[in-house]
Each structure stands twice: as structure tokens, then as C-alpha cells.
PDB file of C-alpha atoms in Angstrom:
ATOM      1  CA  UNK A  18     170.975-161.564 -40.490  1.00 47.00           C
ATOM      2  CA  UNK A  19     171.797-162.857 -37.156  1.00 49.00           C
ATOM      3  CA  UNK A  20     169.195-160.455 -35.633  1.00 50.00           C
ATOM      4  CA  UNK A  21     166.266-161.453 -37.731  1.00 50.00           C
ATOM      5  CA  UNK A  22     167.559-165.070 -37.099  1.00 51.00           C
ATOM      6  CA  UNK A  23     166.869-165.271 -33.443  1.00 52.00           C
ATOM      7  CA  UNK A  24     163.860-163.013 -33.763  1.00 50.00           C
ATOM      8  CA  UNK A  25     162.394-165.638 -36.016  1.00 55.00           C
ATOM      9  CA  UNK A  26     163.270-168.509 -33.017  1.00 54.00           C
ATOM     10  CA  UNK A  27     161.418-166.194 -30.770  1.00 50.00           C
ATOM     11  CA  UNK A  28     158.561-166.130 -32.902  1.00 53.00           C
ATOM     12  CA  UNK A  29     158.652-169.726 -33.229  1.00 53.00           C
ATOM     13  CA  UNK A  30     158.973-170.383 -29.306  1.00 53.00           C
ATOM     14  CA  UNK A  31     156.055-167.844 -28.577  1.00 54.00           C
ATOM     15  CA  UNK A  32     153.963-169.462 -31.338  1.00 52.00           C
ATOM     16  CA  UNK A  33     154.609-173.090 -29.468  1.00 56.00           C
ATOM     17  CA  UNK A  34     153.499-172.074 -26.178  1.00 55.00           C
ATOM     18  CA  UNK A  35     150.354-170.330 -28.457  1.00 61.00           C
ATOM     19  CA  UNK A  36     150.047-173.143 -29.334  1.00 69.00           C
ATOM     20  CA  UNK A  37     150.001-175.731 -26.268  1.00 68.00           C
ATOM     21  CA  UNK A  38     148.104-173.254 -24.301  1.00 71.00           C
ATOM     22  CA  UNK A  39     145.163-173.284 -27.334  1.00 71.00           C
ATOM     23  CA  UNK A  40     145.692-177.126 -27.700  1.00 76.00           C
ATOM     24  CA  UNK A  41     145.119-177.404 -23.999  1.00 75.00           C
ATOM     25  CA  UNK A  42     142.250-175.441 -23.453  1.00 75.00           C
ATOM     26  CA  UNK A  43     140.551-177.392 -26.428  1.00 73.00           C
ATOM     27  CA  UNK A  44     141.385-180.554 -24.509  1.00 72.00           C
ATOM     28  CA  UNK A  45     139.700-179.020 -21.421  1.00 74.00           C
ATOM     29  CA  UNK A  46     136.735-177.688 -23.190  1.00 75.00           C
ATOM     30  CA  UNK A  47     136.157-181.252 -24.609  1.00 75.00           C
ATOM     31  CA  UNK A  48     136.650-182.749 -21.722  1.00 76.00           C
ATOM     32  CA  UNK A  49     133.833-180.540 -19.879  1.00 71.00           C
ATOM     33  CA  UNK A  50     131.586-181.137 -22.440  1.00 68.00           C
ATOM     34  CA  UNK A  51     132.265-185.120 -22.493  1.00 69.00           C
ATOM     35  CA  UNK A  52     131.718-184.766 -18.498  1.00 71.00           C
ATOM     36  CA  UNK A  53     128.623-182.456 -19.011  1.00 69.00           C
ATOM     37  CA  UNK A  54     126.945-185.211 -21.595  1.00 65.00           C
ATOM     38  CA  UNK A  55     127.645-188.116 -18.996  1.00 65.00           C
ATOM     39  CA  UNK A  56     125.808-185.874 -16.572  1.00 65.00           C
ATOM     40  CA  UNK A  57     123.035-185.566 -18.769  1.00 61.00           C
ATOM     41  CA  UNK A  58     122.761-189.212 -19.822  1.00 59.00           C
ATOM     42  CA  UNK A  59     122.798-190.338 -15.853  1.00 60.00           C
ATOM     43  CA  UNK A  60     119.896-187.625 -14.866  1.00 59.00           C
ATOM     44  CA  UNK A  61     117.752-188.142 -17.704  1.00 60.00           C
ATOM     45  CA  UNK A  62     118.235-191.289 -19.774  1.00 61.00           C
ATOM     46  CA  UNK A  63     120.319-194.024 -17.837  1.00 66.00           C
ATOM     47  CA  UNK A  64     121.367-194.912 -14.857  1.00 75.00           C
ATOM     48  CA  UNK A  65     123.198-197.901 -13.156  1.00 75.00           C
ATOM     49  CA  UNK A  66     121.850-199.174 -10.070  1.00 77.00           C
ATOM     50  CA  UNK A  67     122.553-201.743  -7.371  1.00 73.00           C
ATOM     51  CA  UNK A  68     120.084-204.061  -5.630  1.00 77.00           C
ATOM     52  CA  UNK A  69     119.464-203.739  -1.965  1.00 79.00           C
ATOM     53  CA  UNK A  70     117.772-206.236   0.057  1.00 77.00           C
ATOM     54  CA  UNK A  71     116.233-209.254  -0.957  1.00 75.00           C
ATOM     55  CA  UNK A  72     112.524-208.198  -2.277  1.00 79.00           C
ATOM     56  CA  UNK A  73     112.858-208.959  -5.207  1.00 79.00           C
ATOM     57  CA  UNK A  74     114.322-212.860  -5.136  1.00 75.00           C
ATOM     58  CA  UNK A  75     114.939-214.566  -7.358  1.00 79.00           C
ATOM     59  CA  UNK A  76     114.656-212.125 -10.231  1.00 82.00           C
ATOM     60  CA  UNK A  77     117.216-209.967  -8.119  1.00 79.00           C
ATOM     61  CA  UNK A  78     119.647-210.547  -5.678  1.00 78.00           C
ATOM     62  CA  UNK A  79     121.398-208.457  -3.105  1.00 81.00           C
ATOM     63  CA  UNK A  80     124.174-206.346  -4.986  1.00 83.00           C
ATOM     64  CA  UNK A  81     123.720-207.474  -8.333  1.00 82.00           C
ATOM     65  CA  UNK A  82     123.702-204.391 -10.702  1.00 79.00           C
ATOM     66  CA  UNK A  83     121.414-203.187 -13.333  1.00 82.00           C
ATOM     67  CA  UNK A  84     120.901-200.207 -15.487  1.00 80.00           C
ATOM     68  CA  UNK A  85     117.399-198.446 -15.993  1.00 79.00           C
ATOM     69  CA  UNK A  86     116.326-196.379 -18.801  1.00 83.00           C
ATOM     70  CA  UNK A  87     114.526-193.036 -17.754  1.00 77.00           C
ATOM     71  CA  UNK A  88     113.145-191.943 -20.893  1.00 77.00           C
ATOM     72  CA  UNK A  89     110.189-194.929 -22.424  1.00 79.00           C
ATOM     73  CA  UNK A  90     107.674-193.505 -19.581  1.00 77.00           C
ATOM     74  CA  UNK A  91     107.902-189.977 -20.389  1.00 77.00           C
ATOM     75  CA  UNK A  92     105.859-191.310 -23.714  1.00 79.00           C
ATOM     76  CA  UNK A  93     103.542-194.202 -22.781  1.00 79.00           C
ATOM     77  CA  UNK A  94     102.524-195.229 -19.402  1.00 82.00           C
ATOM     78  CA  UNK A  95     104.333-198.170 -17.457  1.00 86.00           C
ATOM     79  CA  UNK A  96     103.275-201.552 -17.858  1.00 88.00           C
ATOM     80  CA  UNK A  97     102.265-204.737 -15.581  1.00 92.00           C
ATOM     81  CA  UNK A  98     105.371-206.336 -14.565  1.00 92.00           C
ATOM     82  CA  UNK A  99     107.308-203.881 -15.657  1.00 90.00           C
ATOM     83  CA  UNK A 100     110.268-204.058 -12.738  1.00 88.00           C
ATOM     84  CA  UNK A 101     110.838-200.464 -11.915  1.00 90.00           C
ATOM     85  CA  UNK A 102     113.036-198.027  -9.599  1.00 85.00           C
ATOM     86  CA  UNK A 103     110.870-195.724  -6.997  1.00 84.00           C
ATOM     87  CA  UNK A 104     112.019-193.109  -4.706  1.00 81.00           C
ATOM     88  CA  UNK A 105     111.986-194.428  -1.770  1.00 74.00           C
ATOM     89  CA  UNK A 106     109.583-193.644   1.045  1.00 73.00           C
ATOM     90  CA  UNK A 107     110.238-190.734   3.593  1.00 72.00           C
ATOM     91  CA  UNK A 108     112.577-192.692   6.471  1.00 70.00           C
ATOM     92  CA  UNK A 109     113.813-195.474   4.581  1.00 69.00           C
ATOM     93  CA  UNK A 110     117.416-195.899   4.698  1.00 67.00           C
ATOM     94  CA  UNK A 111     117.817-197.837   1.033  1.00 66.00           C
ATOM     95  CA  UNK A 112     118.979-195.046  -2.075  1.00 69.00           C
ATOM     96  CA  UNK A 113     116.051-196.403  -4.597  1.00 75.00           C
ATOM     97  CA  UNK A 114     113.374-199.137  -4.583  1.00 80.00           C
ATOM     98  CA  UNK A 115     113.070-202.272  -7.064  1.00 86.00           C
ATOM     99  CA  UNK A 116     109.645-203.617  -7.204  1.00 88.00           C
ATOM    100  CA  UNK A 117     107.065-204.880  -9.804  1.00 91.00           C
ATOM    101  CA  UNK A 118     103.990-202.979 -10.935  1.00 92.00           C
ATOM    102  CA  UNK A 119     101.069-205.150 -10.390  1.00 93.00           C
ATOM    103  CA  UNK A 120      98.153-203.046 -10.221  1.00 92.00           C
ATOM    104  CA  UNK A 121      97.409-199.625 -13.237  1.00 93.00           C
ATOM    105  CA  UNK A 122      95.929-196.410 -12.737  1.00 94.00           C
ATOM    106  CA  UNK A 123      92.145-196.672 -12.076  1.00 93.00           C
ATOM    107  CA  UNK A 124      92.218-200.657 -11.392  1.00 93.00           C
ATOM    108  CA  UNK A 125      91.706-202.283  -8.200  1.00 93.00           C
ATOM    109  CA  UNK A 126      93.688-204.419  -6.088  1.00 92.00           C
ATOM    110  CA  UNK A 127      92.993-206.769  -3.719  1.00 91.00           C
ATOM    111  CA  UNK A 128      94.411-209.918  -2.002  1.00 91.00           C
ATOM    112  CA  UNK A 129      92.355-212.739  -1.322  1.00 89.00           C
ATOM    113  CA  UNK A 130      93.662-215.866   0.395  1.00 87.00           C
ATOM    114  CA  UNK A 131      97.088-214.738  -0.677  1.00 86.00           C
ATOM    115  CA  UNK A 132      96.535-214.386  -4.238  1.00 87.00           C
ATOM    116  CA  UNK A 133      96.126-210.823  -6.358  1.00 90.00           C
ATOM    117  CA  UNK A 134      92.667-209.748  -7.801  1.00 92.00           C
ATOM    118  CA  UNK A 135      92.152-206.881 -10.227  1.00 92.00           C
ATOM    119  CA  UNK A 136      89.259-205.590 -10.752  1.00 94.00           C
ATOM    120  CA  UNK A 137      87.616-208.790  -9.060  1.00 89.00           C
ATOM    121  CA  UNK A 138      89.972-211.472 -11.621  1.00 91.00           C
ATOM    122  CA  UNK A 139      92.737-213.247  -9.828  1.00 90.00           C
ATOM    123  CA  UNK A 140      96.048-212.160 -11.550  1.00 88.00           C
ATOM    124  CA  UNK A 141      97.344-214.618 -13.747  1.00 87.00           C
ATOM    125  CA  UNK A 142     100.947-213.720 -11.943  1.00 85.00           C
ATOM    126  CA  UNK A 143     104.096-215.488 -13.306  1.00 85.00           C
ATOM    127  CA  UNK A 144     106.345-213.897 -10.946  1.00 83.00           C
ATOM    128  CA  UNK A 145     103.944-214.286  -7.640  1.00 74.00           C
ATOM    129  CA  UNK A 146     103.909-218.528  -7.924  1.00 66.00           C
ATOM    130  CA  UNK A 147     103.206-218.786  -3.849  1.00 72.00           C
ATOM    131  CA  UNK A 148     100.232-217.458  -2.196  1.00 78.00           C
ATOM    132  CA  UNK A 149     101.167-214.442   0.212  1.00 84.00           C
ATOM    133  CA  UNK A 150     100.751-214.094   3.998  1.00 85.00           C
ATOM    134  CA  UNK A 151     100.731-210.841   4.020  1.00 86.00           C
ATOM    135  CA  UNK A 152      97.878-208.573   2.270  1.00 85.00           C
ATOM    136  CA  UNK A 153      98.724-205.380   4.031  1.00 85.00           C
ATOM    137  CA  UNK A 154      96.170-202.481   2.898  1.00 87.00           C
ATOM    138  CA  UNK A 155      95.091-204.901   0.140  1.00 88.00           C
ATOM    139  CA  UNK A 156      93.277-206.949   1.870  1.00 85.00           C
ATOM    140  CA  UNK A 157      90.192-204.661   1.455  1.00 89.00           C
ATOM    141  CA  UNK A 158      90.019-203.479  -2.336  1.00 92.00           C
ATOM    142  CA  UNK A 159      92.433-200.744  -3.130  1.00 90.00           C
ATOM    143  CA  UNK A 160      91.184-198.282  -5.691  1.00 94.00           C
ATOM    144  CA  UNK A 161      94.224-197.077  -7.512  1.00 92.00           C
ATOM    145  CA  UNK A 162      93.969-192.979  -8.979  1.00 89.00           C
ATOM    146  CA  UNK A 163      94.702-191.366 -11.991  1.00 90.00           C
ATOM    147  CA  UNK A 164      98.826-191.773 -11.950  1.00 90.00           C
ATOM    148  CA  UNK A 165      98.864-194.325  -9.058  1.00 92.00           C
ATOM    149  CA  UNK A 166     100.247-197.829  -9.511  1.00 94.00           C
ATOM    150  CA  UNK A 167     100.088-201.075  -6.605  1.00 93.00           C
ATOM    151  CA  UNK A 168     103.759-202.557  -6.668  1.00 92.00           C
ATOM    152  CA  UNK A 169     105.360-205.290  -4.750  1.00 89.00           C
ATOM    153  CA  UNK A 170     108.359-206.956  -4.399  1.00 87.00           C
ATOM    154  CA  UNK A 171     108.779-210.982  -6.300  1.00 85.00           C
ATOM    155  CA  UNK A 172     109.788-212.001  -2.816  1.00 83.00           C
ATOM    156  CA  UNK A 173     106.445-211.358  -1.703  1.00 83.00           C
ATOM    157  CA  UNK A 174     106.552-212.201   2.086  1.00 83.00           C
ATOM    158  CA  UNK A 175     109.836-210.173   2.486  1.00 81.00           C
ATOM    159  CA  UNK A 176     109.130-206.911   0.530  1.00 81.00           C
ATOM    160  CA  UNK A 177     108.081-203.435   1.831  1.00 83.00           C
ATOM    161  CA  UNK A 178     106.000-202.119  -0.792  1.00 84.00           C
ATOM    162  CA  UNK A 179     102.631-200.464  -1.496  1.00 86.00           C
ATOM    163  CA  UNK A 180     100.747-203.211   0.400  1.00 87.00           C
ATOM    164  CA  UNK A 181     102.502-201.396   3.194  1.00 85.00           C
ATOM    165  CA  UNK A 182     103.463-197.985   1.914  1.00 85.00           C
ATOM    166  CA  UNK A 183     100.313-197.957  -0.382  1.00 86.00           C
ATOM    167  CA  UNK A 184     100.026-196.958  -4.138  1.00 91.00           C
ATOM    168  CA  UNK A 185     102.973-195.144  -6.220  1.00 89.00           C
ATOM    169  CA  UNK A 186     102.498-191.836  -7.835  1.00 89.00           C
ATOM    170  CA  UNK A 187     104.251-192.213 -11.164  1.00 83.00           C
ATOM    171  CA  UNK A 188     106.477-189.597 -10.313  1.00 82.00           C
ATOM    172  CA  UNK A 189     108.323-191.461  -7.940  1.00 86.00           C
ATOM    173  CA  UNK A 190     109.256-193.880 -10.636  1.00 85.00           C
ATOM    174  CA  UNK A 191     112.716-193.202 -11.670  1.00 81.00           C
ATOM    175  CA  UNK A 192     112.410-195.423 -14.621  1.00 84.00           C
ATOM    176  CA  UNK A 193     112.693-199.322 -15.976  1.00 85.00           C
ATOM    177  CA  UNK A 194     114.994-201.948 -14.923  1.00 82.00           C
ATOM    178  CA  UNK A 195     116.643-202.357 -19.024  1.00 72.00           C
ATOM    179  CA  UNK A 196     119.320-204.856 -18.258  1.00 69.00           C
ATOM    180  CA  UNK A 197     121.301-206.446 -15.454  1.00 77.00           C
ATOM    181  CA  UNK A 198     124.807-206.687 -16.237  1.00 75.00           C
ATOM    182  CA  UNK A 199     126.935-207.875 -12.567  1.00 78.00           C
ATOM    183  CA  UNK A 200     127.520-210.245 -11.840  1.00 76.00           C
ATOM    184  CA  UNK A 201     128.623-211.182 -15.654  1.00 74.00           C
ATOM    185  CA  UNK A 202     127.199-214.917 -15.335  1.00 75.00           C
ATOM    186  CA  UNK A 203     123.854-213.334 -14.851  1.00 74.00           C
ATOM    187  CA  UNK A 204     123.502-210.366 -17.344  1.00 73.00           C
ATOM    188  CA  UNK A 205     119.731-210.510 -18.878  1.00 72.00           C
ATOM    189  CA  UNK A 206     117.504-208.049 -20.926  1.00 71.00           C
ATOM    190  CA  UNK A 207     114.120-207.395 -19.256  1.00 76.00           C
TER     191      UNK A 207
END
């Protein structure tokens, strides 16, 4: 009896450490997969963001933070005034860009006396409320191709964008500014 006794807290003890070692590797497994779908979500659906530079004042300031969604333009073209995220240019030292898309594929962009025309029409531009001093490559008509879009910063006289790097391919547009959320006292949906 005592034999079969101890044999049985063997079994038991063997059956524990069966046990933890399965209940551990189930733990690891779901925590690779939870790390895996955060992966996923960052590369293609979300992404947070922080704002470098001032081009885009006052919608943005230095450092605030936003998140952009990566998936609306894989089904319908961006918009004007959609705020976006670019890859940068070759050289530049920011990670990402924030600008504005002013100008659509197959329009044409121009600035006159420091205002935006399309297609000949002067913009009706909420966000650019001062005239410009600087038309860069727009100040002869810029025809914009098939998948190109004119952007520029809302801080107009202090922005690098495609008045001096020209138009953006939409495939360096990481996606759409969705919300800013830091500092806390200025969170907003766009």
C-alpha cells in the first residue's frame, strides 16, 4: 500500500510540472500571437505619430501626437485637406511628413499673388487664410499625374513641401491623420 502510495505522489508531482510547463507555453504562445497582432495593426492599419517641426501651425504643433489610419486609401482615393503622413524625401532628417493635400491627381496648381489656383479657380482654402510668399515650383502651373497629389504645410511660409519637393506619389502616403490625442487638452477627430 505504501508503495502504490508514493507512486501515486509521483504521478501527481510529474503531472504538476506537465502541467506548468503546458500552462506556460500556452501563455507564451498567446503572448506571441498578442505581440504578432500589434505588429500587424502598427504596419498596416494604425499608427501613432509625433509632430516635428512647425509646418503645420496651428492645426499641429511641435510634439503633439496623433494616430493615422492606413487602411481608408487602399479603397477610395485621398481627399482635399485631408492632413496626411508622407515618407519623407531622400536627405531629410525628420521620420515622416505632416502636410495637407491641396491639389488631386490630374488638376493643376498654381500660386498667384500668394493665393492657390486649381485648374485656373482660386482655392476657397480654410486652412491657407494668409497669402504666401513663397510659390516655389508653383508659381508656373503644375500639372499633377495620374497618382500625384500638391501638398503643403498650414504654416505656409515655414513648410518644406511639394512647392519645393514637388508633387507626391500616393505611395509615399503612409495614411490619414484620424485623431490627435497628446497633449490631452487638445485631443480632436479630423
Amino acid at each position: 500500500m505504501e508503495k502504490s502510495k508514493e507512486l501515486t505522489n509521483v504521478e501527481k508531482s510529474e503531472t504538476k510540472k506537465k502541467g506548468l510547463g503546458y500552462e506556460l507555453a500556452s501563455y507564451a504562445i498567446w503572448i506571441g500571437a498578442a505581440v504578432v497582432v500589434a505588429l500587424a495593426i502598427r504596419a498596416f492599419v494604425f499608427e501613432k505619430v509625433s509632430i516635428q517641426g512647425d509646418s503645420m501651425n496651428p492645426t499641429f504643433l511641435n510634439k503633439q501626437q496623433c494616430f493615422i489610419e492606413k487602411v481608408s486609401y487602399r479603397f477610395h482615393d485621398a481627399n482635399r485637406f485631408d492632413v496626411v503622413v508622407l515618407t519623407p524625401p531622400p536627405g531629410e532628417e525628420h521620420d515622416h511628413f505632416i502636410k495637407r493635400i491641396i491639389g488631386l491627381p490630374g488638376e493643376t496648381v498654381q500660386i498667384i499673388d500668394g493665393f492657390v489656383y486649381i485648374n485656373g479657380e482660386k482655392l476657397d482654402d480654410p486652412y491657407g487664410k494668409t497669402a504666401t510668399e513663397t510659390a516655389g515650383i508653383a508659381a508656373d502651373p503644375v500639372k499633377l499625374g495620374e497618382n500625384e497629389y500638391f501638398v503643403m504645410g498650414d504654416n505656409r511660409d515655414y513648410s518644406r513641401d511639394s512647392r519645393s519637393i514637388g508633387p507626391v506619389k500616393s505611395e509615399k502616403i503612409n495614411g490619414r491623420v484620424l485623431v490627435r490625442v497628446w497633449p490631452i487638452k487638445d485631443f480632436k477627430v479630423f
